[in-house]
XYZ file of C-alpha atoms in Angstrom:
780
model
C 47.726 69.154 -215.286
C 48.902 72.284 -216.702
C 50.610 70.169 -219.874
C 47.321 68.409 -220.208
C 45.486 71.864 -220.290
C 47.667 73.170 -222.961
C 47.319 70.048 -224.878
C 43.527 70.174 -224.814
C 43.752 73.739 -225.833
C 45.705 73.330 -228.812
C 43.450 70.541 -229.983
C 40.712 72.736 -230.120
C 42.576 75.238 -231.927
C 43.680 72.584 -234.448
C 39.985 71.437 -234.932
C 39.259 75.136 -235.824
C 42.202 75.472 -238.110
C 40.974 72.244 -239.892
C 37.566 73.223 -240.435
C 39.055 76.000 -242.644
C 41.632 73.783 -244.397
C 44.715 75.594 -242.625
C 48.037 74.400 -241.807
C 49.507 74.791 -238.147
C 52.920 73.620 -237.187
C 53.142 72.967 -233.213
C 56.178 74.372 -231.564
C 58.460 71.603 -229.843
C 57.941 72.937 -226.260
C 54.838 74.258 -224.484
C 55.636 77.552 -222.786
C 52.057 78.641 -221.480
C 48.397 79.228 -222.176
C 48.670 82.743 -223.452
C 51.893 82.056 -225.410
C 49.936 79.131 -227.169
C 46.938 81.404 -227.857
C 48.764 84.414 -229.405
C 50.871 81.810 -231.487
C 48.107 79.878 -232.891
C 46.194 83.035 -233.683
C 49.280 84.528 -235.432
C 49.215 81.403 -237.600
C 45.496 81.535 -238.494
C 45.669 85.366 -239.177
C 48.928 84.626 -241.605
C 46.937 82.181 -243.616
C 43.896 84.342 -243.818
C 41.592 82.425 -241.525
C 41.250 84.968 -238.672
C 40.708 88.925 -238.679
C 41.677 91.150 -235.803
C 38.424 92.307 -234.001
C 37.358 95.987 -234.292
C 39.079 97.608 -231.360
C 36.903 98.036 -228.275
C 37.190 100.688 -225.829
C 38.497 98.897 -222.645
C 36.147 98.983 -219.541
C 36.998 99.434 -215.854
C 36.342 96.326 -213.884
C 34.243 96.570 -210.885
C 35.960 96.158 -207.652
C 35.711 93.230 -205.763
C 35.845 92.892 -202.007
C 39.224 92.710 -200.417
C 40.302 89.239 -199.378
C 41.447 90.399 -196.047
C 41.812 93.788 -194.696
C 43.411 96.253 -194.886
C 43.343 96.343 -191.027
C 45.396 98.614 -189.141
C 47.356 96.831 -186.361
C 49.282 100.052 -185.246
C 50.827 103.364 -185.772
C 54.353 103.964 -185.111
C 57.086 106.694 -185.684
C 54.880 109.325 -185.548
C 56.135 112.862 -186.559
C 54.237 116.024 -187.486
C 55.155 115.041 -191.304
C 55.008 111.388 -191.291
C 54.030 108.066 -189.749
C 54.127 104.392 -190.197
C 50.919 102.717 -190.418
C 51.176 99.052 -189.940
C 48.459 96.826 -191.607
C 47.228 93.277 -192.334
C 45.723 92.296 -195.591
C 45.682 90.182 -198.686
C 45.156 90.944 -202.143
C 45.751 94.621 -201.056
C 47.702 96.372 -203.480
C 46.853 100.018 -202.949
C 45.267 101.839 -199.686
C 43.419 104.986 -199.348
C 44.498 106.639 -196.071
C 42.555 109.546 -194.242
C 43.689 111.483 -191.119
C 40.994 112.897 -188.845
C 40.949 114.879 -185.667
C 38.894 113.518 -182.737
C 35.727 115.635 -184.025
C 35.920 113.391 -187.216
C 36.962 116.019 -189.615
C 39.114 115.511 -192.160
C 42.687 116.877 -192.075
C 44.901 114.829 -194.630
C 44.441 112.255 -196.944
C 46.114 110.069 -199.931
C 46.871 106.931 -201.096
C 50.049 104.473 -200.791
C 50.923 101.300 -202.681
C 52.596 99.296 -200.045
C 55.441 96.942 -200.717
C 55.447 95.690 -197.152
C 53.054 95.640 -194.226
C 54.519 98.984 -192.495
C 54.094 101.760 -195.477
C 55.375 105.020 -194.730
C 52.819 107.882 -194.759
C 53.907 111.468 -195.558
C 52.129 114.678 -195.714
C 53.333 118.138 -196.661
C 51.669 120.254 -194.376
C 52.592 119.365 -190.619
C 50.019 118.409 -187.988
C 49.865 120.090 -184.700
C 50.771 118.011 -181.460
C 47.623 116.204 -180.339
C 45.396 113.298 -181.147
C 44.183 111.890 -184.152
C 42.984 108.998 -186.167
C 44.446 107.308 -188.999
C 42.082 105.236 -191.380
C 42.935 102.703 -194.038
C 40.519 101.659 -196.799
C 41.126 99.367 -199.797
C 41.515 101.103 -202.978
C 42.112 98.551 -205.477
C 39.428 96.619 -203.473
C 36.434 97.320 -201.378
C 36.743 97.110 -197.767
C 35.536 98.598 -194.433
C 37.379 101.391 -192.808
C 39.934 100.374 -190.337
C 40.723 103.305 -187.774
C 43.623 103.301 -185.207
C 44.270 106.301 -183.062
C 47.824 107.998 -182.682
C 49.273 111.038 -181.123
C 51.629 113.491 -182.848
C 54.190 114.532 -179.971
C 54.679 118.207 -179.105
C 57.671 119.640 -180.658
C 59.646 122.710 -179.246
C 57.370 125.518 -179.626
C 54.223 123.619 -180.311
C 50.776 124.365 -178.804
C 48.902 121.072 -178.192
C 45.504 121.213 -180.023
C 42.517 120.279 -177.768
C 39.835 117.545 -179.000
C 37.264 119.509 -180.744
C 34.984 117.216 -178.948
C 36.337 117.105 -175.506
C 36.356 114.416 -173.182
C 35.578 114.994 -169.339
C 39.303 115.230 -168.893
C 42.009 115.243 -171.138
C 43.747 111.799 -172.065
C 46.798 110.671 -170.215
C 49.028 108.239 -172.073
C 49.283 105.272 -170.008
C 52.294 103.635 -171.755
C 53.361 100.547 -170.062
C 54.510 97.006 -171.116
C 52.375 96.900 -174.551
C 53.747 97.212 -177.697
C 54.162 100.754 -179.154
C 55.661 101.894 -175.910
C 58.253 98.990 -175.214
C 60.527 97.203 -177.341
C 59.085 93.580 -177.915
C 61.830 91.793 -176.060
C 63.526 88.368 -175.888
C 61.219 85.481 -176.471
C 61.742 83.138 -173.160
C 59.834 79.401 -173.609
C 58.262 78.231 -170.623
C 57.257 74.856 -172.165
C 56.854 73.058 -175.283
C 56.811 69.935 -177.224
C 58.593 68.421 -180.240
C 59.956 70.832 -182.822
C 58.791 68.386 -185.596
C 55.357 69.128 -184.676
C 55.565 72.966 -184.212
C 58.471 74.751 -184.641
C 57.968 78.645 -183.779
C 60.266 81.395 -184.526
C 59.652 85.163 -184.019
C 61.034 88.529 -185.369
C 60.561 91.929 -184.209
C 58.789 94.355 -186.741
C 57.482 97.907 -185.794
C 57.161 97.183 -182.035
C 55.181 93.848 -182.473
C 56.393 90.096 -183.074
C 55.915 88.232 -186.016
C 55.655 84.401 -185.431
C 55.961 81.724 -187.924
C 55.680 77.822 -187.594
C 58.789 76.380 -189.410
C 57.530 72.908 -189.122
C 56.578 70.708 -192.338
C 53.215 70.835 -193.827
C 52.120 67.401 -193.404
C 48.181 67.427 -192.908
C 45.830 65.237 -195.064
C 43.558 66.597 -197.694
C 40.572 66.635 -195.466
C 42.316 68.592 -192.653
C 43.487 72.199 -192.160
C 45.629 73.732 -189.320
C 43.872 74.947 -186.145
C 46.020 77.187 -184.017
C 44.790 78.378 -180.478
C 46.652 81.410 -179.849
C 45.731 83.066 -176.408
C 42.182 83.818 -177.377
C 42.600 83.984 -181.223
C 41.663 81.021 -183.344
C 43.532 80.502 -186.504
C 42.317 78.455 -189.340
C 44.561 77.711 -192.633
C 45.786 75.032 -194.870
C 49.697 75.902 -194.139
C 51.719 76.294 -191.184
C 51.642 79.865 -189.360
C 53.611 82.547 -191.194
C 53.960 86.132 -189.589
C 51.352 85.905 -187.084
C 51.095 89.375 -185.427
C 51.757 88.906 -181.588
C 51.850 91.909 -179.399
C 51.947 92.110 -175.381
C 54.762 90.686 -173.125
C 52.947 88.567 -170.665
C 52.807 84.695 -171.012
C 50.742 83.309 -173.872
C 50.144 79.804 -175.439
C 50.493 78.465 -179.060
C 48.223 75.034 -179.366
C 48.243 73.547 -182.842
C 45.993 70.847 -184.088
C 44.910 69.413 -187.482
C 40.902 69.480 -187.574
C 38.652 68.436 -190.402
C 37.802 71.200 -192.553
C 33.944 70.783 -192.040
C 34.002 70.572 -188.083
C 33.410 74.044 -186.286
C 35.273 72.958 -182.959
C 37.709 70.679 -181.561
C 35.183 69.434 -179.321
C 33.699 67.353 -182.186
C 36.922 65.332 -182.298
C 35.662 62.006 -180.826
C 37.616 60.505 -178.060
C 36.749 56.961 -178.592
C 33.218 57.270 -178.369
C 30.642 58.174 -181.063
C 27.261 59.314 -180.240
C 24.889 62.624 -179.892
C 23.616 62.450 -183.123
C 26.867 62.075 -184.724
C 28.344 65.139 -183.167
C 31.640 63.199 -182.079
C 33.541 62.181 -184.988
C 36.580 59.785 -184.542
C 38.099 60.997 -187.483
C 37.448 64.573 -186.946
C 41.141 65.344 -186.200
C 44.436 64.023 -187.527
C 47.299 63.264 -185.161
C 50.784 64.215 -185.750
C 53.989 61.842 -185.356
C 54.231 59.905 -182.181
C 50.558 59.756 -182.069
C 50.445 63.467 -180.863
C 47.180 65.505 -180.691
C 47.947 68.881 -179.736
C 51.601 70.223 -180.167
C 52.043 73.354 -177.758
C 54.654 76.043 -176.744
C 54.183 78.685 -174.228
C 56.549 81.522 -173.689
C 56.821 85.483 -172.799
C 58.704 88.566 -173.800
C 61.690 89.505 -171.243
C 61.113 92.982 -170.544
C 61.866 95.571 -167.951
C 59.454 95.219 -164.974
C 56.784 97.591 -164.496
C 55.927 98.315 -160.694
C 52.329 99.049 -161.860
C 51.827 101.748 -159.100
C 52.730 105.317 -160.508
C 49.687 106.892 -162.391
C 51.725 107.271 -165.615
C 52.570 103.494 -165.646
C 51.450 101.079 -167.769
C 49.588 97.718 -166.895
C 51.430 95.400 -164.524
C 53.767 92.796 -166.145
C 52.647 89.572 -164.867
C 55.819 88.210 -164.782
C 58.413 89.008 -162.114
C 61.870 90.134 -163.373
C 63.643 87.333 -162.047
C 61.450 84.474 -163.631
C 63.788 82.150 -165.754
C 62.116 78.914 -166.821
C 65.164 77.626 -168.545
C 65.944 75.272 -165.825
C 62.519 73.914 -166.074
C 62.168 73.978 -162.214
C 59.203 75.617 -159.948
C 60.642 78.714 -158.840
C 57.955 81.094 -157.514
C 59.054 81.588 -153.946
C 62.606 82.207 -155.283
C 61.756 85.314 -157.193
C 58.616 86.535 -155.432
C 58.581 89.697 -153.240
C 56.761 89.936 -149.771
C 53.173 90.047 -150.359
C 49.928 89.711 -148.258
C 46.590 88.853 -149.105
C 43.494 90.950 -147.498
C 41.925 89.333 -144.545
C 39.367 86.460 -145.542
C 41.270 85.961 -148.736
C 42.924 82.471 -149.265
C 45.664 81.155 -151.284
C 46.683 77.289 -150.783
C 50.122 76.430 -151.652
C 52.987 73.679 -150.670
C 56.045 75.113 -148.646
C 58.752 72.798 -149.799
C 61.652 73.145 -150.120
C 61.512 77.049 -149.103
C 60.244 76.906 -145.703
C 56.904 77.755 -144.000
C 57.827 81.020 -142.967
C 58.968 82.022 -146.187
C 56.034 81.064 -148.343
C 53.605 82.661 -145.643
C 55.692 85.945 -146.388
C 55.076 85.473 -150.160
C 51.343 85.463 -149.765
C 50.406 81.789 -149.155
C 47.619 81.811 -146.229
C 47.096 78.046 -146.037
C 49.174 74.911 -146.109
C 47.641 71.532 -147.212
C 47.275 68.932 -144.597
C 49.200 66.189 -146.432
C 52.376 68.348 -147.099
C 52.491 69.901 -143.431
C 56.110 69.707 -141.819
C 55.160 66.556 -139.708
C 57.968 65.522 -137.204
C 56.888 62.950 -134.723
C 60.155 63.536 -132.763
C 58.846 66.779 -131.332
C 55.043 65.490 -131.092
C 54.289 67.520 -134.419
C 54.743 70.615 -132.554
C 54.877 73.027 -135.646
C 51.936 71.315 -137.347
C 49.938 71.567 -134.193
C 50.831 75.341 -134.024
C 49.809 75.826 -137.769
C 46.409 74.051 -137.173
C 45.637 76.037 -133.973
C 46.419 79.255 -135.846
C 43.918 78.206 -138.651
C 46.585 78.282 -141.342
C 45.991 74.654 -142.770
C 43.459 73.006 -144.925
C 42.237 69.515 -144.729
C 43.476 68.456 -148.440
C 39.950 67.317 -149.940
C 39.578 64.131 -147.925
C 36.870 61.470 -149.316
C 33.734 60.897 -147.403
C 34.707 57.568 -146.345
C 37.717 58.961 -144.571
C 35.864 61.749 -142.574
C 32.948 59.910 -142.139
C 34.709 56.647 -140.833
C 33.097 54.409 -143.432
C 33.980 50.909 -144.296
C 32.687 48.450 -147.259
C 30.710 45.459 -146.427
C 31.272 43.759 -149.578
C 27.725 43.629 -150.655
C 27.118 44.180 -154.293
C 24.916 46.272 -156.208
C 23.538 49.900 -156.376
C 20.480 51.309 -154.538
C 18.016 52.974 -157.058
C 19.838 56.270 -156.606
C 22.991 54.893 -158.080
C 24.777 54.798 -154.593
C 26.753 51.723 -153.417
C 25.044 49.031 -151.403
C 28.288 48.227 -150.083
C 29.538 51.649 -148.624
C 25.890 52.400 -147.832
C 24.262 48.940 -146.584
C 21.379 50.973 -144.954
C 21.348 53.963 -147.387
C 22.284 57.371 -146.399
C 22.778 58.057 -142.775
C 19.959 59.000 -140.400
C 19.863 62.255 -138.241
C 21.531 60.871 -134.989
C 24.386 59.166 -136.928
C 24.776 62.047 -139.005
C 25.369 64.382 -135.915
C 27.637 61.571 -134.376
C 29.881 61.641 -137.511
C 30.063 65.296 -137.236
C 31.085 65.048 -133.799
C 33.813 62.514 -134.576
C 35.243 64.439 -137.544
C 38.449 66.305 -137.607
C 38.081 69.934 -137.289
C 41.621 70.755 -136.947
C 41.841 72.652 -140.217
C 40.461 76.114 -140.704
C 39.583 75.198 -144.592
C 37.417 72.229 -144.897
C 37.011 71.265 -148.574
C 35.641 67.599 -149.246
C 35.808 65.088 -152.065
C 32.265 63.645 -151.708
C 30.760 63.375 -155.129
C 33.269 60.931 -156.778
C 34.413 57.082 -156.476
C 32.363 54.212 -155.478
C 31.586 55.751 -151.887
C 29.873 58.706 -153.242
C 26.564 59.977 -151.703
C 23.886 62.430 -153.372
C 24.343 65.815 -152.301
C 20.679 66.079 -151.655
C 20.928 63.292 -149.165
C 19.093 64.632 -145.832
C 22.012 63.354 -143.749
C 24.149 66.323 -144.839
C 21.497 68.665 -143.594
C 22.258 67.345 -140.121
C 26.093 66.651 -140.385
C 27.022 70.214 -141.599
C 24.850 72.119 -138.725
C 26.597 70.305 -136.114
C 30.218 70.658 -137.968
C 29.727 74.355 -138.149
C 28.660 74.405 -134.508
C 32.293 72.993 -133.904
C 33.922 75.279 -136.518
C 32.406 78.355 -134.696
C 33.781 77.012 -131.437
C 37.152 76.307 -132.795
C 37.966 79.227 -135.010
C 35.152 81.713 -135.022
C 35.344 82.093 -131.230
C 38.854 83.485 -131.942
C 38.348 85.634 -134.731
C 39.896 83.223 -137.215
C 38.304 83.082 -140.559
C 37.180 79.490 -141.668
C 35.245 77.780 -144.461
C 33.386 74.659 -145.051
C 32.763 73.480 -148.652
C 30.794 70.374 -149.345
C 32.788 69.305 -152.278
C 35.528 70.970 -154.801
C 33.240 71.074 -157.685
C 29.575 71.798 -158.024
C 27.685 70.642 -161.113
C 24.502 72.010 -160.045
C 23.039 75.501 -160.420
C 22.909 78.304 -163.366
C 25.868 78.523 -165.557
C 26.313 80.935 -168.760
C 27.119 77.600 -170.810
C 23.571 76.832 -170.581
C 23.033 79.848 -172.852
C 19.469 80.900 -171.538
C 19.873 84.640 -172.744
C 21.378 87.675 -171.184
C 17.914 88.913 -169.559
C 17.720 85.632 -167.858
C 20.830 85.659 -166.121
C 20.497 89.147 -165.243
C 17.048 88.529 -163.605
C 18.903 86.019 -161.168
C 20.486 88.888 -159.546
C 17.204 90.515 -159.325
C 15.805 87.879 -157.113
C 16.601 86.818 -153.643
C 17.921 83.456 -152.954
C 14.477 82.198 -151.738
C 12.787 83.290 -155.099
C 15.109 81.286 -157.256
C 14.779 77.363 -158.175
C 15.315 75.524 -155.231
C 18.986 73.704 -154.700
C 21.016 72.141 -152.186
C 22.288 75.533 -151.372
C 19.003 77.429 -150.916
C 17.553 78.181 -147.621
C 16.585 75.004 -145.929
C 18.825 72.926 -148.347
C 20.757 69.918 -147.509
C 23.791 71.981 -147.509
C 22.755 75.375 -146.437
C 24.986 75.280 -143.379
C 28.333 75.115 -145.424
C 29.976 78.501 -146.162
C 31.581 78.152 -149.528
C 31.039 76.883 -152.961
C 33.887 75.912 -154.828
C 34.380 76.059 -158.825
C 36.505 73.471 -160.115
C 38.326 74.644 -163.323
C 38.847 71.454 -165.664
C 38.884 72.624 -169.171
C 38.304 70.018 -172.038
C 38.344 70.813 -175.698
C 40.575 73.817 -175.905
C 38.569 75.997 -178.072
C 35.467 75.757 -175.886
C 37.397 77.154 -172.890
C 37.975 80.836 -174.489
C 34.850 82.261 -172.641
C 35.835 80.429 -169.487
C 37.076 83.173 -167.308
C 33.622 84.967 -167.922
C 31.976 82.102 -167.173
C 33.893 81.866 -164.053
C 32.916 85.476 -162.918
C 29.251 84.490 -163.573
C 29.629 81.464 -161.273
C 31.481 82.966 -158.276
C 28.827 86.147 -158.546
C 26.125 83.563 -158.319
C 27.602 81.446 -155.404
C 27.871 84.918 -153.527
C 24.433 85.859 -154.420
C 23.228 82.307 -152.957
C 24.890 83.809 -149.639
C 28.188 81.631 -149.815
C 31.744 82.791 -150.324
C 33.411 81.432 -153.604
C 36.560 79.703 -154.432
C 38.542 78.199 -157.434
C 40.104 74.797 -157.774
C 42.260 74.803 -161.017
C 43.954 72.222 -163.021
C 46.551 73.577 -165.101
C 46.214 71.151 -168.170
C 43.404 70.276 -170.558
C 41.492 67.544 -169.471
C 41.554 65.540 -172.766
C 44.053 63.666 -175.015
C 47.020 62.750 -172.752
C 49.024 61.918 -175.633
C 51.046 65.267 -176.113
C 54.909 65.486 -176.085
C 56.319 67.541 -173.283
C 60.155 68.584 -173.779
C 62.424 67.791 -170.449
C 66.064 68.863 -171.425
C 68.956 66.923 -169.730
C 72.635 67.541 -170.302
C 72.884 64.116 -172.038
C 69.864 64.325 -174.262
C 66.123 65.123 -174.294
C 63.229 63.030 -172.918
C 59.720 63.721 -174.389
C 57.144 62.649 -172.120
C 53.296 62.072 -172.862
C 50.867 64.262 -171.035
C 47.845 66.251 -171.175
C 48.669 69.754 -173.041
C 49.032 72.848 -170.519
C 46.167 75.290 -170.785
C 47.063 78.929 -171.935
C 49.179 80.830 -169.691
C 46.882 83.884 -170.075
C 43.772 81.740 -169.102
C 45.473 80.361 -166.039
C 46.669 83.705 -164.835
C 43.232 85.061 -165.317
C 41.706 82.295 -163.233
C 43.743 83.008 -160.323
C 43.434 86.568 -160.446
C 39.654 86.482 -160.627
C 39.362 83.929 -158.079
C 40.415 86.901 -155.646
C 38.447 89.603 -157.130
C 35.269 87.893 -157.516
C 35.851 85.219 -154.680
C 37.965 84.596 -151.945
C 39.950 81.258 -152.455
C 42.449 79.742 -154.922
C 44.121 76.321 -154.930
C 45.844 74.749 -157.705
C 44.965 71.057 -158.148
C 47.916 69.045 -158.820
C 50.690 71.786 -159.022
C 54.283 70.550 -158.417
C 56.992 71.886 -156.313
C 60.584 72.403 -156.647
C 62.797 69.495 -156.371
C 66.578 69.045 -156.351
C 66.718 66.892 -159.678
C 64.904 65.949 -162.904
C 64.488 62.329 -161.875
C 60.914 60.605 -163.182
C 59.023 58.094 -161.799
C 60.001 54.874 -163.459
C 56.420 53.292 -162.692
C 55.068 56.318 -164.951
C 57.544 56.297 -167.700
C 55.940 56.706 -170.992
C 57.735 58.851 -173.530
C 60.661 59.019 -175.837
C 64.420 59.460 -174.943
C 66.696 61.376 -177.495
C 70.370 61.078 -176.499
C 72.283 64.109 -177.633
C 72.933 63.740 -181.211
C 70.407 60.994 -181.783
C 67.322 61.540 -184.499
C 65.611 58.399 -183.405
C 64.025 57.438 -179.787
C 66.648 55.192 -177.953
C 66.689 53.369 -174.928
C 69.184 53.682 -171.862
C 67.135 56.443 -170.157
C 69.004 56.915 -166.777
C 67.157 59.993 -165.038
C 64.877 57.693 -163.002
C 63.520 58.208 -159.325
C 65.459 55.913 -156.910
C 63.362 56.039 -154.167
C 65.223 59.064 -152.473
C 64.265 62.738 -152.717
C 61.334 64.259 -154.643
C 59.903 62.962 -157.966
C 60.121 65.182 -160.913
C 57.062 65.574 -162.891
C 58.058 67.856 -165.715
C 57.577 71.380 -166.108
C 54.793 73.499 -167.779
C 55.240 76.532 -165.433
C 51.627 75.826 -163.816
C 52.778 76.377 -160.364
C 54.895 79.622 -161.137
C 51.645 80.756 -163.401
C 49.387 80.287 -160.116
C 51.625 82.681 -158.259
C 51.498 85.138 -160.962
C 47.821 85.293 -160.773
C 47.806 85.790 -156.873
C 50.626 88.365 -157.256
C 48.622 90.528 -159.640
C 45.620 90.608 -157.449
C 47.765 91.391 -154.409
C 49.521 94.508 -156.126
C 46.255 95.948 -157.481
C 42.997 94.786 -156.199
C 44.354 93.481 -152.921
C 45.358 97.140 -152.066
C 41.876 98.449 -152.468
C 39.868 95.293 -150.901
C 36.597 96.587 -149.349
C 36.559 99.727 -151.529
C 33.752 101.010 -153.995
C 33.504 98.910 -157.052
C 31.969 100.184 -160.290
C 32.428 99.020 -164.071
C 33.840 101.720 -166.065
C 33.011 103.688 -169.269
C 35.748 102.481 -172.272
C 36.238 102.536 -175.753
C 38.787 100.844 -178.238
C 40.641 102.030 -181.193
C 38.733 105.332 -181.012
C 35.435 103.524 -181.541
C 32.024 104.318 -179.864
C 32.174 104.772 -175.794
C 30.543 101.808 -174.013
C 28.539 102.812 -170.901
C 28.488 99.888 -168.731
C 25.241 98.529 -166.642
C 26.549 98.941 -162.898
C 23.784 96.350 -161.564
C 25.292 93.533 -160.071
C 27.460 91.737 -163.141
C 25.268 92.874 -165.872
C 28.302 94.304 -167.535
C 30.060 90.890 -167.709
C 27.017 89.331 -168.913
C 26.499 91.790 -171.753
C 30.288 91.370 -172.498
C 29.534 87.482 -172.749
C 26.854 87.960 -175.166
C 28.059 90.906 -177.088
C 31.558 89.288 -177.668
C 33.610 92.113 -176.128
C 35.543 93.271 -173.233
C 34.863 94.955 -169.875
C 36.640 97.199 -167.221
C 36.116 96.984 -163.451
C 37.743 99.149 -160.727
C 37.801 99.342 -157.150
C 38.737 102.612 -155.248
C 39.817 102.897 -151.893
C 41.733 105.648 -149.874
C 42.478 107.725 -152.931
C 43.951 104.715 -155.084
C 41.744 102.955 -157.937
C 42.749 99.314 -159.068
C 41.089 98.598 -162.271
C 41.549 95.661 -164.951
C 40.399 95.268 -168.598
C 39.867 91.883 -170.268
C 38.515 90.889 -173.613
C 38.216 87.109 -174.059
C 37.527 87.671 -177.601
C 40.490 89.676 -178.570
C 43.152 89.173 -181.164
C 46.731 89.296 -180.188
C 47.228 92.572 -182.199
C 47.850 95.936 -180.461
C 44.668 97.980 -179.722
C 44.240 101.452 -177.961
C 41.848 101.291 -175.014
C 40.549 104.458 -173.380
C 38.961 104.252 -170.110
C 37.206 106.932 -168.004
C 38.165 106.632 -164.245
C 35.654 107.123 -161.466
C 37.312 110.415 -161.229
C 36.419 111.699 -164.599
C 39.789 111.339 -165.757
C 40.687 109.462 -169.124
C 43.583 107.229 -169.496
C 45.060 105.515 -172.801
C 46.936 102.425 -172.574
C 47.772 99.779 -175.495
C 46.229 96.395 -174.888
C 46.591 93.233 -176.704
C 45.310 89.517 -176.186
C 42.477 87.856 -174.020
C 44.199 87.980 -170.741
C 43.980 90.488 -167.765
C 45.567 94.026 -168.218
C 45.462 95.170 -164.571
C 47.244 98.288 -162.873
C 46.601 100.529 -159.652
C 46.751 104.592 -159.918
């Protein structure tokens, strides 16, 4: 293309010369456009055909906006005469910098021409110890000011200058596990796919990690790369390079090739088109081996922060002993003893650690189907567990707990229910009460599976009103009379009711909490509704297209608060994988090779942990749906074997995979860290809000990177609704017996380090570094 351009240019100049009867001899080689122009001009000038124009005074070209940035990401190596201001920017060749005090007065200024992303800023006159703000602006191009707060440490003999505009109480540097206070640490892989799809490497730089994808650029011309990194979406034409990643808690990288004109991954069709062309079958491009979403989840190995002293930083989500290299579930091996507050439930299995051990680690209820059954002793231990109210019924289908049997009749009733399972339609009042009397009420937590499969029945059928009224009487007799908490939940998900995804506006959702349940639109859970006698509503977390789930934790908070406002307890059932495209390669390592199993991509670890944590802060029950347990080997079920086997040294898939389950021992289902991540969420709650449960709650005033203070609305969850619509974070606290637990979450955050200042209930202002969209929690 370049050669054709130059030949065309020469031809035009030749035509010009011919018109003047001039002779031009072309060179044998083409060097470049400017060389050609100068060469032709010199020939024409020598033959008298061209005169040099009169000199023109040069004009200063107008500045253009900077392509990107400069955006300050951090301030490091601070002394009283210098600092390093790390930034991100494109086409930024010169930066104007300013240092201001907290009152906004300019104290130092200058400019720098950076040759890397961490230019050294020097100033002759020293700064006194205290708090300041560094501001970057483009000098060779136009940009918005980018501020970042920093502190000049106290030197011997210094006097710390107070803020000109004093805060209620002087800031306390929270330190902690975030960049700027702790070395980034060694990256530890939790789970990943194939390197040929996404090969991540990281290097430490000025207190953060710079992450790059070393895989080949193999996208089609119509597609670009869409990376989902925690809560950050990055779109570019080349594989990721030097992405700034701060924070030490688990994070996931998900990669896809999406058509350039599509806004969301959700537009990539899954075999069906419709909705006015919204779904596009060619909306995405698969990687080799028909993979849709290459993934890699990891964390940085750092010193464990106990999270309790006032000077400590945010609680590290990962216990010090966690090592996922063996690709086995291990939470009970590394867990300290924990106890959830009364009335809070965590459902989990006990194998292979033993019942007593998992209860000591915080589990409150065991699933019915995995109880320690032993017919030889009459199931003595099982009977004791059930009598103590420490079991849950493991979501039986309604044909099981109602004792239904199909008749063989064909067809559906007008309401969509099966004539075979419901030959006379829904049960009448007397039969419903009879079924409740026959139901198994041995488990303190009852959660049904009533809205799926061919035997389903409508939740507004009048039979449920009578069934649950009688069932609750029986639960009162068995458990409440002995002071044992219990729950009755109709189904493990509810598709009805209000949700932020309906996008009706902030004022509408705030109005819900200003009305009593009787004043709200009628539902099956309203007073007098068919499910009014149940005690709990459970939110099922099944995340579909990955980029549509970034705000999900905020939507979860709303749903849990909505359930409680209706008068019910609230729980969470979490599925740890994206419920879409089960064709992604999961690496399973063996001594003699690597097997890549096809399955759904795991959800972001930060989102997973947040759901477990929030289930207890805003609700009172958590259960992971389909979580694996620890097994003795890594033998896969031959009945569901679908993947590729690469023996050691092989670059192509081979036969002869020998790690198969042989009908003895437990089946290995691969490792995504899911069950361990669920524990991390429960642990995070137990060590923070679990210690202040029942205390005084309030949302806290805060600001980020020295910006404007955000004063929260304390009514119901108005602050969360505002955060949802304003695309920002929020801070919730709970105070009891002199201790305050609080957390910050911003689901719209990037993964760069930011300075968070929070005013605690006692008026003290604390300062911490935050990064990413996960939970930042502590107690002090």
